[in-house]
PDB file of C-alpha atoms and ligand atoms in Angstrom:
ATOM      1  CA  UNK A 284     100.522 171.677 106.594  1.00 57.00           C
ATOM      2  CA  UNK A 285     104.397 170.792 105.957  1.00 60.00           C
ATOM      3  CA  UNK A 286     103.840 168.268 109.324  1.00 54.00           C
ATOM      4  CA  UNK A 287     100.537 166.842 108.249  1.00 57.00           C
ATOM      5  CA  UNK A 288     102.047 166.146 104.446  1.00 51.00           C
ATOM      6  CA  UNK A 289     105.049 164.328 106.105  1.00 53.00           C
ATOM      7  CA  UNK A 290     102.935 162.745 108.763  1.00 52.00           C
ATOM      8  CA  UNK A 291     100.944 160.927 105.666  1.00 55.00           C
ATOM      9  CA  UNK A 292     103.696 159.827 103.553  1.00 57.00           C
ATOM     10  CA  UNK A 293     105.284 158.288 106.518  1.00 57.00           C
ATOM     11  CA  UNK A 294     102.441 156.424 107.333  1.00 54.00           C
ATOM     12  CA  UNK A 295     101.842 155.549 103.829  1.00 49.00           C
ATOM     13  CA  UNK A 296     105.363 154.105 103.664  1.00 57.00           C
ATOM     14  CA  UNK A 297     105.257 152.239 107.028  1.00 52.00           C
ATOM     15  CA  UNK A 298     101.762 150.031 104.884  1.00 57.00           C
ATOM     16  CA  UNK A 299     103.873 149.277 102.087  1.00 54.00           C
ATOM     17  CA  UNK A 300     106.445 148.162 103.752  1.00 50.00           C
ATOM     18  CA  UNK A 301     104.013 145.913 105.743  1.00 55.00           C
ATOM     19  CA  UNK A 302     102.494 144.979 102.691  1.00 53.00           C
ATOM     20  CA  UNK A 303     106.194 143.802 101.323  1.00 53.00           C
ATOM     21  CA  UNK A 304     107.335 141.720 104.369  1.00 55.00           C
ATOM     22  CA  UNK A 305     105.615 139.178 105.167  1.00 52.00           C
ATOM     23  CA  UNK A 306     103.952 138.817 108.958  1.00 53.00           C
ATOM     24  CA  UNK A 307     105.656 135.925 110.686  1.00 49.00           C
ATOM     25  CA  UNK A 308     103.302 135.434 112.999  1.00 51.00           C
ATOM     26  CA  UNK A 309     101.004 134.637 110.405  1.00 55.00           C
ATOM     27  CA  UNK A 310     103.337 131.705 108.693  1.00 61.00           C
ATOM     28  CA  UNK A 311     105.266 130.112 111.658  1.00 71.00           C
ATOM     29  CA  UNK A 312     105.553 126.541 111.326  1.00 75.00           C
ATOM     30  CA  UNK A 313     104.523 124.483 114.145  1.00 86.00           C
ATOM     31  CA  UNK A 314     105.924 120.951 114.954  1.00 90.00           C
ATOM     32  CA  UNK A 315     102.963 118.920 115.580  1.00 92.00           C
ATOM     33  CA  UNK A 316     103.181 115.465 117.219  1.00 94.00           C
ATOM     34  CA  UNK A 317     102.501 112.495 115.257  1.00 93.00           C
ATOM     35  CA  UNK A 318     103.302 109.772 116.991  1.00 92.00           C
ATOM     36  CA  UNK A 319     105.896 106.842 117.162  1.00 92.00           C
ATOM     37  CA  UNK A 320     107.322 105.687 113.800  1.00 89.00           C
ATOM     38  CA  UNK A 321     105.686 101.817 114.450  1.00 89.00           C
ATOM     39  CA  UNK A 322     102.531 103.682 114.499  1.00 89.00           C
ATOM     40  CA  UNK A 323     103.807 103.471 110.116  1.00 92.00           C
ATOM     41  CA  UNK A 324     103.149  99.914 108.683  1.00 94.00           C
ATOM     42  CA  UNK A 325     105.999  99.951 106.275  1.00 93.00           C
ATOM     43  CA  UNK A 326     104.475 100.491 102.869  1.00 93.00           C
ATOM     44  CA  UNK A 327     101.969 101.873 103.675  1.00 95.00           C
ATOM     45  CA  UNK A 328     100.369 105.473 103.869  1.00 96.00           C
ATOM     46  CA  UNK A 329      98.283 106.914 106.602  1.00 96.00           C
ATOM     47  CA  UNK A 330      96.225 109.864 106.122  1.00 96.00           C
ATOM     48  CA  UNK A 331      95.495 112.390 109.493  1.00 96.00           C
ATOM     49  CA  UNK A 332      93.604 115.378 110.345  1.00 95.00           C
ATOM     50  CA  UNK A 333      96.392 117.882 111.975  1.00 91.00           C
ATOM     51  CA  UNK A 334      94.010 120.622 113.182  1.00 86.00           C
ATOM     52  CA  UNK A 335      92.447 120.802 109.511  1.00 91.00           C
ATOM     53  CA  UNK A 336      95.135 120.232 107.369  1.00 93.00           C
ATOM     54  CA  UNK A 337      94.696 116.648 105.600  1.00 96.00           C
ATOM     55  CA  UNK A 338      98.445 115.047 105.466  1.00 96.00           C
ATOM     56  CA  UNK A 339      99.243 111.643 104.472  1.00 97.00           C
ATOM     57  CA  UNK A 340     102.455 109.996 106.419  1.00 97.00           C
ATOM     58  CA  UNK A 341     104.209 107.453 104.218  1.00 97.00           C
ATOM     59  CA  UNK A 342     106.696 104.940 105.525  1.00 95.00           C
ATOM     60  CA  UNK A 343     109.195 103.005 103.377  1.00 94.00           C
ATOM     61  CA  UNK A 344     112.342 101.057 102.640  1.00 93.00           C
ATOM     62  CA  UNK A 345     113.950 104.641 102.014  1.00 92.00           C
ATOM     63  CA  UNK A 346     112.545 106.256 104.895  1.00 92.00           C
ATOM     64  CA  UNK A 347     109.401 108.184 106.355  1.00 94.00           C
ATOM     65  CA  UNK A 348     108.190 111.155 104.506  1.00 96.00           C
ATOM     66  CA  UNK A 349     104.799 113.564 105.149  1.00 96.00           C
ATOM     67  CA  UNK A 350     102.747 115.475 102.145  1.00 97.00           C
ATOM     68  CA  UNK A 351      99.487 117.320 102.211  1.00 97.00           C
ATOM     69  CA  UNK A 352      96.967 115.373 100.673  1.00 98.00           C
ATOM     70  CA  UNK A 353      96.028 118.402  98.403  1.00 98.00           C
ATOM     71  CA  UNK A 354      96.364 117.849  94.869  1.00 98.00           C
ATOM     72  CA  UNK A 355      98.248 120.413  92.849  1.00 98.00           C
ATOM     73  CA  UNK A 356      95.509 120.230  90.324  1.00 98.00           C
ATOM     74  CA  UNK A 357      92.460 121.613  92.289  1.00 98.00           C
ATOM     75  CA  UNK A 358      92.862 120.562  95.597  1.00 98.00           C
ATOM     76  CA  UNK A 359      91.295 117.040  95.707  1.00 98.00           C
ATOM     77  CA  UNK A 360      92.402 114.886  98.521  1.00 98.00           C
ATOM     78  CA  UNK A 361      94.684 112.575  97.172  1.00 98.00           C
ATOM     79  CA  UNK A 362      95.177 108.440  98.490  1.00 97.00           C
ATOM     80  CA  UNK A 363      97.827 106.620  98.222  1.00 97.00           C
ATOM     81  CA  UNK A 364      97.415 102.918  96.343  1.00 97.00           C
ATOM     82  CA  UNK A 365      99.724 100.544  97.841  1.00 94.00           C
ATOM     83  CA  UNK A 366      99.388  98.304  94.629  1.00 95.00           C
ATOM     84  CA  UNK A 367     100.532 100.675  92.555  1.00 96.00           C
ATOM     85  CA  UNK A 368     102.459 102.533  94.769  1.00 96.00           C
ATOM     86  CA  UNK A 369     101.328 105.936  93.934  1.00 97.00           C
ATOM     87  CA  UNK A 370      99.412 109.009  95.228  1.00 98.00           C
ATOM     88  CA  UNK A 371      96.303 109.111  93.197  1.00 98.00           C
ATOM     89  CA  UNK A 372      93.823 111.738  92.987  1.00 98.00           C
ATOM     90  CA  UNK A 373      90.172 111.000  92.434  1.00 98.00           C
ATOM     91  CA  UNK A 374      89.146 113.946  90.373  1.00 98.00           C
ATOM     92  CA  UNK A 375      91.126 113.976  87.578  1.00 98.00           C
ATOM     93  CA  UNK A 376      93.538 110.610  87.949  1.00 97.00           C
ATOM     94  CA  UNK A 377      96.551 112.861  88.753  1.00 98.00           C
ATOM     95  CA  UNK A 378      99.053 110.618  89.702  1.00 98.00           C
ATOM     96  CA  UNK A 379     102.148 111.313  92.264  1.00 98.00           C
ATOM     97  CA  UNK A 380     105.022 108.542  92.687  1.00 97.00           C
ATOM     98  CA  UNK A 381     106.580 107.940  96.582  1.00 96.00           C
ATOM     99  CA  UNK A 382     108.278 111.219  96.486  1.00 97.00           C
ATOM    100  CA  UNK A 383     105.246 113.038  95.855  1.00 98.00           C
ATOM    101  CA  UNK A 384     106.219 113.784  92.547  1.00 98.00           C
ATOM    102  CA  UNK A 385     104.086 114.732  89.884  1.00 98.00           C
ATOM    103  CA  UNK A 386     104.441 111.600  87.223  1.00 98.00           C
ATOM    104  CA  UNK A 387     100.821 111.886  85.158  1.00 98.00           C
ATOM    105  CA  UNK A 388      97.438 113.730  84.787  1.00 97.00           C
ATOM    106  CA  UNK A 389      96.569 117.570  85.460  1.00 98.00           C
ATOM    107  CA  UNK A 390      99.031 118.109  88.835  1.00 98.00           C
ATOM    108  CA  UNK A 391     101.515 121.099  87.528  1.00 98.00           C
ATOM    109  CA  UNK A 392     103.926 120.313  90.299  1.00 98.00           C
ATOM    110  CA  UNK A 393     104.800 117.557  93.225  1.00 98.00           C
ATOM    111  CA  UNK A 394     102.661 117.444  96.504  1.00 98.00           C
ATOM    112  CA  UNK A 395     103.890 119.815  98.946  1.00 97.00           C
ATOM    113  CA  UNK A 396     106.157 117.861 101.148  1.00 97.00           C
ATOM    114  CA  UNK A 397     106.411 118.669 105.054  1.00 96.00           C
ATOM    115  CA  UNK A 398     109.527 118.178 107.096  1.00 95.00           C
ATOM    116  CA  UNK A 399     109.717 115.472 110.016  1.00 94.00           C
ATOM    117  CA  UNK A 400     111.458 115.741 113.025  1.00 93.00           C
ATOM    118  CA  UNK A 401     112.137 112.944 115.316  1.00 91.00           C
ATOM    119  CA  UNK A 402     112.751 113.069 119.148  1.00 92.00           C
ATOM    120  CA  UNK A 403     113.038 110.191 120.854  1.00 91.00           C
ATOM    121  CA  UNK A 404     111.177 107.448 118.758  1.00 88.00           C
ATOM    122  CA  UNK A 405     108.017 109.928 118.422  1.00 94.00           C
ATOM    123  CA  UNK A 406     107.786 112.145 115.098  1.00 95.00           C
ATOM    124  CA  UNK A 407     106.737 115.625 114.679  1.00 96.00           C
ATOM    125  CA  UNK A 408     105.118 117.002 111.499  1.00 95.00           C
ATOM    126  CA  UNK A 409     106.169 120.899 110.239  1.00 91.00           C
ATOM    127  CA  UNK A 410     103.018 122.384 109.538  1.00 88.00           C
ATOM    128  CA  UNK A 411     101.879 126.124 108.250  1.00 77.00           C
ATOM    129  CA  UNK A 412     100.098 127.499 111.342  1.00 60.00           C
ATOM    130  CA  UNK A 413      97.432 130.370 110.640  1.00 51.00           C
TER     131      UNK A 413
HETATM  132  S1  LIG B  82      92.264 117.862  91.282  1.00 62.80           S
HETATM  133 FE1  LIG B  82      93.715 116.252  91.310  1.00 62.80          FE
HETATM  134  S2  LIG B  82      94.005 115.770  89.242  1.00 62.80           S
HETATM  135 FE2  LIG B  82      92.601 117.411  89.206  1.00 62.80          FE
END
């Protein structure tokens, strides 16, 4: 009975410590392959599908720079308005400036931004893999 009371809390132990560190396989980010900087008009913004997340790829004076297009609001897809030049969000006029941050409307906090790496003259995109 002594065994079987120990065998339990162990394994009782061993889930809550699973619970409390997170699986790594689950959250590895994965360098995805955009393309070659040109592919960028400068200025301007351009949304892609990387295996169902919606990111937007902006390209600058300052530089290049990636965000999910998911509004911190609710999750709208944001655009980005070249006149203006700001992310705007459809549903609720949230507005985020070239850095992605949060400037006006709903949005509690900047769009999530997602490192670039460059090798060669192609880019990769950091993304959350499931
Ligand atoms: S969902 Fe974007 S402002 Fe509300």
């Amino acid at each position: 009975m002594g065994f079987g009371l120990l065998f339990g809390i162990g394994t009782l132990g061993f889930r809550f410590l699973q619970f409390l560190v997170p699986n790594r396989k689950k959250r590895q980010a994965e360098a995805v392959l955009i393309g070659a900087e040109s592919r960028i008009p400068l200025n301007e913004a351009v949304p892609m599908d990387l295996g169902g997340q919606k990111i937007v790829v902006l390209r600058t004076a300052e530089g290049i720079a990636a965000f999910s297009r998911r509004c911190t609001d609710l999750g709208c897809l944001v655009s980005w308005s070249k006149e203006r030049e700001l992310f705007v969000c459809p549903c609720h006029q949230g507005t985020f400036d070239k850095t992605g941050l949060n400037i006006a409307g709903p949005p509690p906090r900047p769009l999530d931004r997602l490192p670039i790496v460059k090798r060669g003259d192609q880019l990769y995109v950091n993304i959350q893999s499931a």
